[in-house]
C-alpha atoms as one frame of an Amber mdcrd trajectory, in Angstrom:
protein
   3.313 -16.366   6.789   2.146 -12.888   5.242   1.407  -9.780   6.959  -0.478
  -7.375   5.658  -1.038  -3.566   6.990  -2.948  -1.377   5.415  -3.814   2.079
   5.551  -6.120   5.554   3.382  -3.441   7.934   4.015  -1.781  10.309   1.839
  -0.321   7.851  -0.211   3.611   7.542  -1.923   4.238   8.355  -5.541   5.641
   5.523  -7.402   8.723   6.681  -8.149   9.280   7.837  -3.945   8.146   3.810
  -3.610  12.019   2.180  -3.484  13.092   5.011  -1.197  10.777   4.261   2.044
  12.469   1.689   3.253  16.638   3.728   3.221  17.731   5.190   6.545  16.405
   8.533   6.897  14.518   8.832   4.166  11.086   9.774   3.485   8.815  10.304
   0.357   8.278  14.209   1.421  11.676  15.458   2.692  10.765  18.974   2.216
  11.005  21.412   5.383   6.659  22.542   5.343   6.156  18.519   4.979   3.018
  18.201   7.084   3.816  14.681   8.810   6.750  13.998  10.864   8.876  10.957
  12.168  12.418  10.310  11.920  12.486   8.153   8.688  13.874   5.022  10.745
  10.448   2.820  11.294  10.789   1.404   7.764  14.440   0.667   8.395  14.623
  -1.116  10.920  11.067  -3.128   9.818  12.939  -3.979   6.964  16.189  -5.047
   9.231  14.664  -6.989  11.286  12.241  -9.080   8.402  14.959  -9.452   6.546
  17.135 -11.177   9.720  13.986 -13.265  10.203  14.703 -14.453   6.456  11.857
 -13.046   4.956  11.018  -9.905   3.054   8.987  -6.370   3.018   7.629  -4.224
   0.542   4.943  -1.734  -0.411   1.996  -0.941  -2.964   0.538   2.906  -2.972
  -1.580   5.144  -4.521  -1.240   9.023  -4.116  -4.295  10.143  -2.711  -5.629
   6.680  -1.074  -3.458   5.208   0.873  -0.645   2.371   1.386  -0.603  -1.440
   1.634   2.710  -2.534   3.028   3.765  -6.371   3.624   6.079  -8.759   4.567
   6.451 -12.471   4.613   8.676 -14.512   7.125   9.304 -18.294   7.186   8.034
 -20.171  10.180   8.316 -23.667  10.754   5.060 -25.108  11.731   6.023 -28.317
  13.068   7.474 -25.928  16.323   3.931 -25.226  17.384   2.656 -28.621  16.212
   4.390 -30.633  18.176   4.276 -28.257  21.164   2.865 -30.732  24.203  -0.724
 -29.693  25.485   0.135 -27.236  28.382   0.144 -28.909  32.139   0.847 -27.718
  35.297   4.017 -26.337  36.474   5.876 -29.432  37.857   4.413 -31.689  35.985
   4.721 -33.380  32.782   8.007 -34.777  31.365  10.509 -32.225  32.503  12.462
 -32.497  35.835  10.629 -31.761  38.929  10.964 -27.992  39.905  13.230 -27.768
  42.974  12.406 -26.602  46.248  13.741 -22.834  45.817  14.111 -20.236  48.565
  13.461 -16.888  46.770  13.163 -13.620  48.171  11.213 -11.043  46.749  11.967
  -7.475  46.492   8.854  -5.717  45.522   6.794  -2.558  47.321   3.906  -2.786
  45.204   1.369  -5.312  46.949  -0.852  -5.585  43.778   2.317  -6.884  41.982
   3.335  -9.572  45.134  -0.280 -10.863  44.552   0.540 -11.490  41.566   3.307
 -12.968  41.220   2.526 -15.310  44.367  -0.274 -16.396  42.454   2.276 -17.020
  39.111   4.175 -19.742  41.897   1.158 -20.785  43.735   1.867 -24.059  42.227
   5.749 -24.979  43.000   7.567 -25.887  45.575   8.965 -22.299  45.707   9.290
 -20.714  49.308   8.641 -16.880  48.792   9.360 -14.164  51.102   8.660 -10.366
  50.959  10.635  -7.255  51.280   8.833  -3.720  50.306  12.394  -2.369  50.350
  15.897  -2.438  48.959  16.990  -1.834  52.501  14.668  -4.434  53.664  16.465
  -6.877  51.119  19.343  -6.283  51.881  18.988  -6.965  55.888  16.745 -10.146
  54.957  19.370 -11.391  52.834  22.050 -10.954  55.313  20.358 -12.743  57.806
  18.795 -15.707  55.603  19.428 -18.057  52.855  17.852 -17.438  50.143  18.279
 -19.169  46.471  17.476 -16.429  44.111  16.045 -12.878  44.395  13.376 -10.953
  42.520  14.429  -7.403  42.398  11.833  -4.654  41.604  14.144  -2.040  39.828
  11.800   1.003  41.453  11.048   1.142  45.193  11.540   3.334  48.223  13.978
   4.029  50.752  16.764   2.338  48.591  16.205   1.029  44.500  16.677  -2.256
  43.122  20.154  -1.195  41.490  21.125   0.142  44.904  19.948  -3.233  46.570
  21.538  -5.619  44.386  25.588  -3.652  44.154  25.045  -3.891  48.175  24.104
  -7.497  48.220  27.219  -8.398  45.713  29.645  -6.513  48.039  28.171  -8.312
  51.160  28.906 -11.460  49.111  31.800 -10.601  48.132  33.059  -9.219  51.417
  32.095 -12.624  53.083  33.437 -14.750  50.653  29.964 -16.124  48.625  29.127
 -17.434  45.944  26.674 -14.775  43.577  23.085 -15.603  44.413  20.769 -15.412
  41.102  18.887 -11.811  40.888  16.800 -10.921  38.082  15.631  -7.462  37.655
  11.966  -6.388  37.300  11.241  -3.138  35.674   8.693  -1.317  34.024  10.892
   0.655  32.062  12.218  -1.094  28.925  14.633   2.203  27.475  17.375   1.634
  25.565  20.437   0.936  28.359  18.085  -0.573  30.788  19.270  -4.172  30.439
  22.691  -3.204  30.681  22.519  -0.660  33.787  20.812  -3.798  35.294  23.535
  -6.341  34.660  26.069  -3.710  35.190  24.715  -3.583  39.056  25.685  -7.257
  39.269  21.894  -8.472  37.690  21.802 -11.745  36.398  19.348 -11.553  34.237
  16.785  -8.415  33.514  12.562  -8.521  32.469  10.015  -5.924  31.808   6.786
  -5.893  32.948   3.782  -6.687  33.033   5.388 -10.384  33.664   3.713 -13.195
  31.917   3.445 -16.582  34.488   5.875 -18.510  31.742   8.061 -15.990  31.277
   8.296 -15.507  35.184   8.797 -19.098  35.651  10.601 -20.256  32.913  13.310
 -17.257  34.090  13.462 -18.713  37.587  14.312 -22.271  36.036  16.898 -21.716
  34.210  18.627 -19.014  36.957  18.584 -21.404  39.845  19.797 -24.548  38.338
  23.390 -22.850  38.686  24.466 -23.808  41.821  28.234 -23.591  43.456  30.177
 -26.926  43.451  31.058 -28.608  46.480  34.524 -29.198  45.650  36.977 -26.717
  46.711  38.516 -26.648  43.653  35.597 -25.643  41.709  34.222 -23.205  44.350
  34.055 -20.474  42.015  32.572 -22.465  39.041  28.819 -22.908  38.240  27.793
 -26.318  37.239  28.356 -27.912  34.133  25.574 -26.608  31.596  24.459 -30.077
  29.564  22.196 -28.857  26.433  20.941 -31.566  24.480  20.643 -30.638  20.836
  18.104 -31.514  19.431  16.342 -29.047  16.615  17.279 -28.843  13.067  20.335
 -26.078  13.893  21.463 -28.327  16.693  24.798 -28.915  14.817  25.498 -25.458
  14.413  26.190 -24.327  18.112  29.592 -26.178  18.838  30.741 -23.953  16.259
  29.002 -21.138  17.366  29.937 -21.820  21.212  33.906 -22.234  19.723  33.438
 -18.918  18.238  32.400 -17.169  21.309  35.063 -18.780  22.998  37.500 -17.359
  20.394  35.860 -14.324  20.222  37.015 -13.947  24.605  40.446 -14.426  23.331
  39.868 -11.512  20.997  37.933  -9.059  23.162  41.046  -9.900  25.748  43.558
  -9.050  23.312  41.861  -5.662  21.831  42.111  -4.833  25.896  45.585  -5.025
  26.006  46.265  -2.591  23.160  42.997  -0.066  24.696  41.243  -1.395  21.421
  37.396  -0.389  23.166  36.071  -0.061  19.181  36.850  -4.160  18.916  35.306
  -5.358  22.287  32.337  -2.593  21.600  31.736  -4.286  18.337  32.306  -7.954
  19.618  29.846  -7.801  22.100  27.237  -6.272  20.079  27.574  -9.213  17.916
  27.282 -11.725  20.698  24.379  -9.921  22.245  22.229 -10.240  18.641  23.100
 -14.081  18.918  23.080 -15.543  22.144  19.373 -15.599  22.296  19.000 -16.894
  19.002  20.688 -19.435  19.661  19.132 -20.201  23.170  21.589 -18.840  25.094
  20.564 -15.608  27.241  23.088 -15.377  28.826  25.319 -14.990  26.330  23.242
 -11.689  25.143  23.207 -10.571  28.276  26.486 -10.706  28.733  27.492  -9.404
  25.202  25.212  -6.606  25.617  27.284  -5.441  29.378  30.581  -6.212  27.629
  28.995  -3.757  24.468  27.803  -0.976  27.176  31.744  -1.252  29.886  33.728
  -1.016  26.339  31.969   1.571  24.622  32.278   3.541  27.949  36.137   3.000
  28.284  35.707   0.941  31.255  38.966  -1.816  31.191  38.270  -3.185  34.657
  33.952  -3.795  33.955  35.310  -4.563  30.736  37.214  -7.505  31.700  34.567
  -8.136  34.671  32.111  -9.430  32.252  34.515 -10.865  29.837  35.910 -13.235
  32.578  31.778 -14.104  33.570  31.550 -14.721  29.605  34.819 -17.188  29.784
  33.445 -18.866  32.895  30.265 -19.732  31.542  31.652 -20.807  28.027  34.085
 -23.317  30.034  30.732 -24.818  31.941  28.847 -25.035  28.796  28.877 -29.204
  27.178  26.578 -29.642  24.370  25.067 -33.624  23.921  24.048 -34.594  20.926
  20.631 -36.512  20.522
């Protein structure tokens, strides 16, 4: 598919043309240049088509303007084949469970709405318009997940969800599922989230799917029963079934190599290694389906760059724990 933007500006001289897209650069890099901008737009356009396996360029003429493109492979038969949309529950995936989830939000335009985004599951919702509020409910119920507004009075999201991971941790439970909810989507965001002891992080406004889709694959972790698996989530069963299917029990093996690594370079105080080592894994998790894996990459990325052994090895023993409950099926 082609993309095509186009605008009647100034225009770039031809030979300025296979500059525009280099870091920092732009066609007028004199100091009385009359428009501004940090010469990294083009960059990272052309980074991120060229990851996507496609490619970008640009036709211009001084004077009237710029046409730039790019073109990016997409498989059709994704969308093609995508089943006619039914409601939640229904259709051929597993029935939703019967979740207890407490919600940790002060705005009441934003509770309407997302009690209208579950108004169809089985989902048992309950309010707090404080972190304080969330906190006590907690204590005093059981709930199986928690939405966690990031902003709100009296005591903050972040605030809320360190207190309710020391409460569990003080009385010896398991970590209940909380995913963040923010407006803010800054650079750092995710990780200050997860940092806090988040388990997973989204911006608003929240689409329903998104919403949903988040709450499914959070709560299907669930403690074991046995004793001597207490501390373990569940066994993760993905069945593989697209085109790159055979590629993730390498890519799985790698991560798991890539722990022994990370460990290692934390022995010797080697931060630049586990810095760099999470980056990667946070660029490929997703890609590969795995979120957590980027979300986990990306706090192991933000503890090592800050020097931080013991949130360092925090998250790298959360990224060994989930590898080890992770069996792919082949289909």
């Amino acid at each position: 598919m082609r993309f095509t933007i186009s605008d009647t500006g100034i225009g770039i001289p031809g030979e300025k043309l296979g500059a525009v897209f280099e870091r920092f650069t732009q066609a007028d890099s004199s100091t009385t240049r009359r428009y501004g901008g940090s010469g990294l737009g083009l960059t990272i356009s052309k980074r991120l088509v060229e990851l996507m396996g496609g490619r970008i360029w640009v036709e211009s003429e001084v004077g009237k303007g710029s046409v730039f493109s790019f073109a990016v492979p997409l498989e059709i038969w994704a969308c093609a084949r995508r089943p006619t949309a039914a409601p939640v529950g229904t259709g051929p995936e597993a029935p939703l469970p019967a979740l207890s989830i407490l919600l940790a939000e002060d705005s009441p335009d934003n509770c309407i709405i997302t009690m209208a985004y579950l108004e169809d599951t089985p989902y048992r919702v309950e309010i707090a318009e404080t972190g304080a509020i969330a906190c006590k409910m907690f204590e005093l119920g059981h709930y199986d997940l928690v939405l966690m507004d990031r902003q709100m009075p009296v005591m903050d999201g972040l605030t809320a969800t360190r207190t309710i991971r020391a409460w569990e941790q003080a009385n010896d439970r398991p970590p209940t599922p909380i995913v963040a909810l923010t407006a803010s989507a800054l650079k750092g965001d995710r990780e200050m989230c997860l940092a806090a002891g988040c388990t997973a992080f989204l911006t608003k406004p929240i689409k329903q799917e998104v919403l949903l889709q988040a709450i499914r694959e959070h709560s299907i972790v669930a403690p074991s029963s046995s004793k001597e698996e207490s501390s373990r989530m569940d066994l993760i069963r993905l069945q593989l079934k697209s085109k790159s299917a055979n590629r993730i029990p390498a890519y799985l093996q790698n991560c798991r190599q890539n722990v022994i690594v990370m460990s290692d370079a934390l022995d010797r105080v080697d931060f630049e290694t586990v810095t760099s080592l999470g980056h990667q894994m946070m660029g490929s998790g997703g890609m590969f389906g795995f979120q957590a894996i980027t979300d986990i990459g990306g706090a192991i990325e933000l503890a090592a760059g800050s020097a931080d052994t013991d949130a360092s090895r925090k998250w790298l023993g959360a990224l060994s724990i989930y590898l080890d409950g992770v069996e792919t099926i082949s289909n």
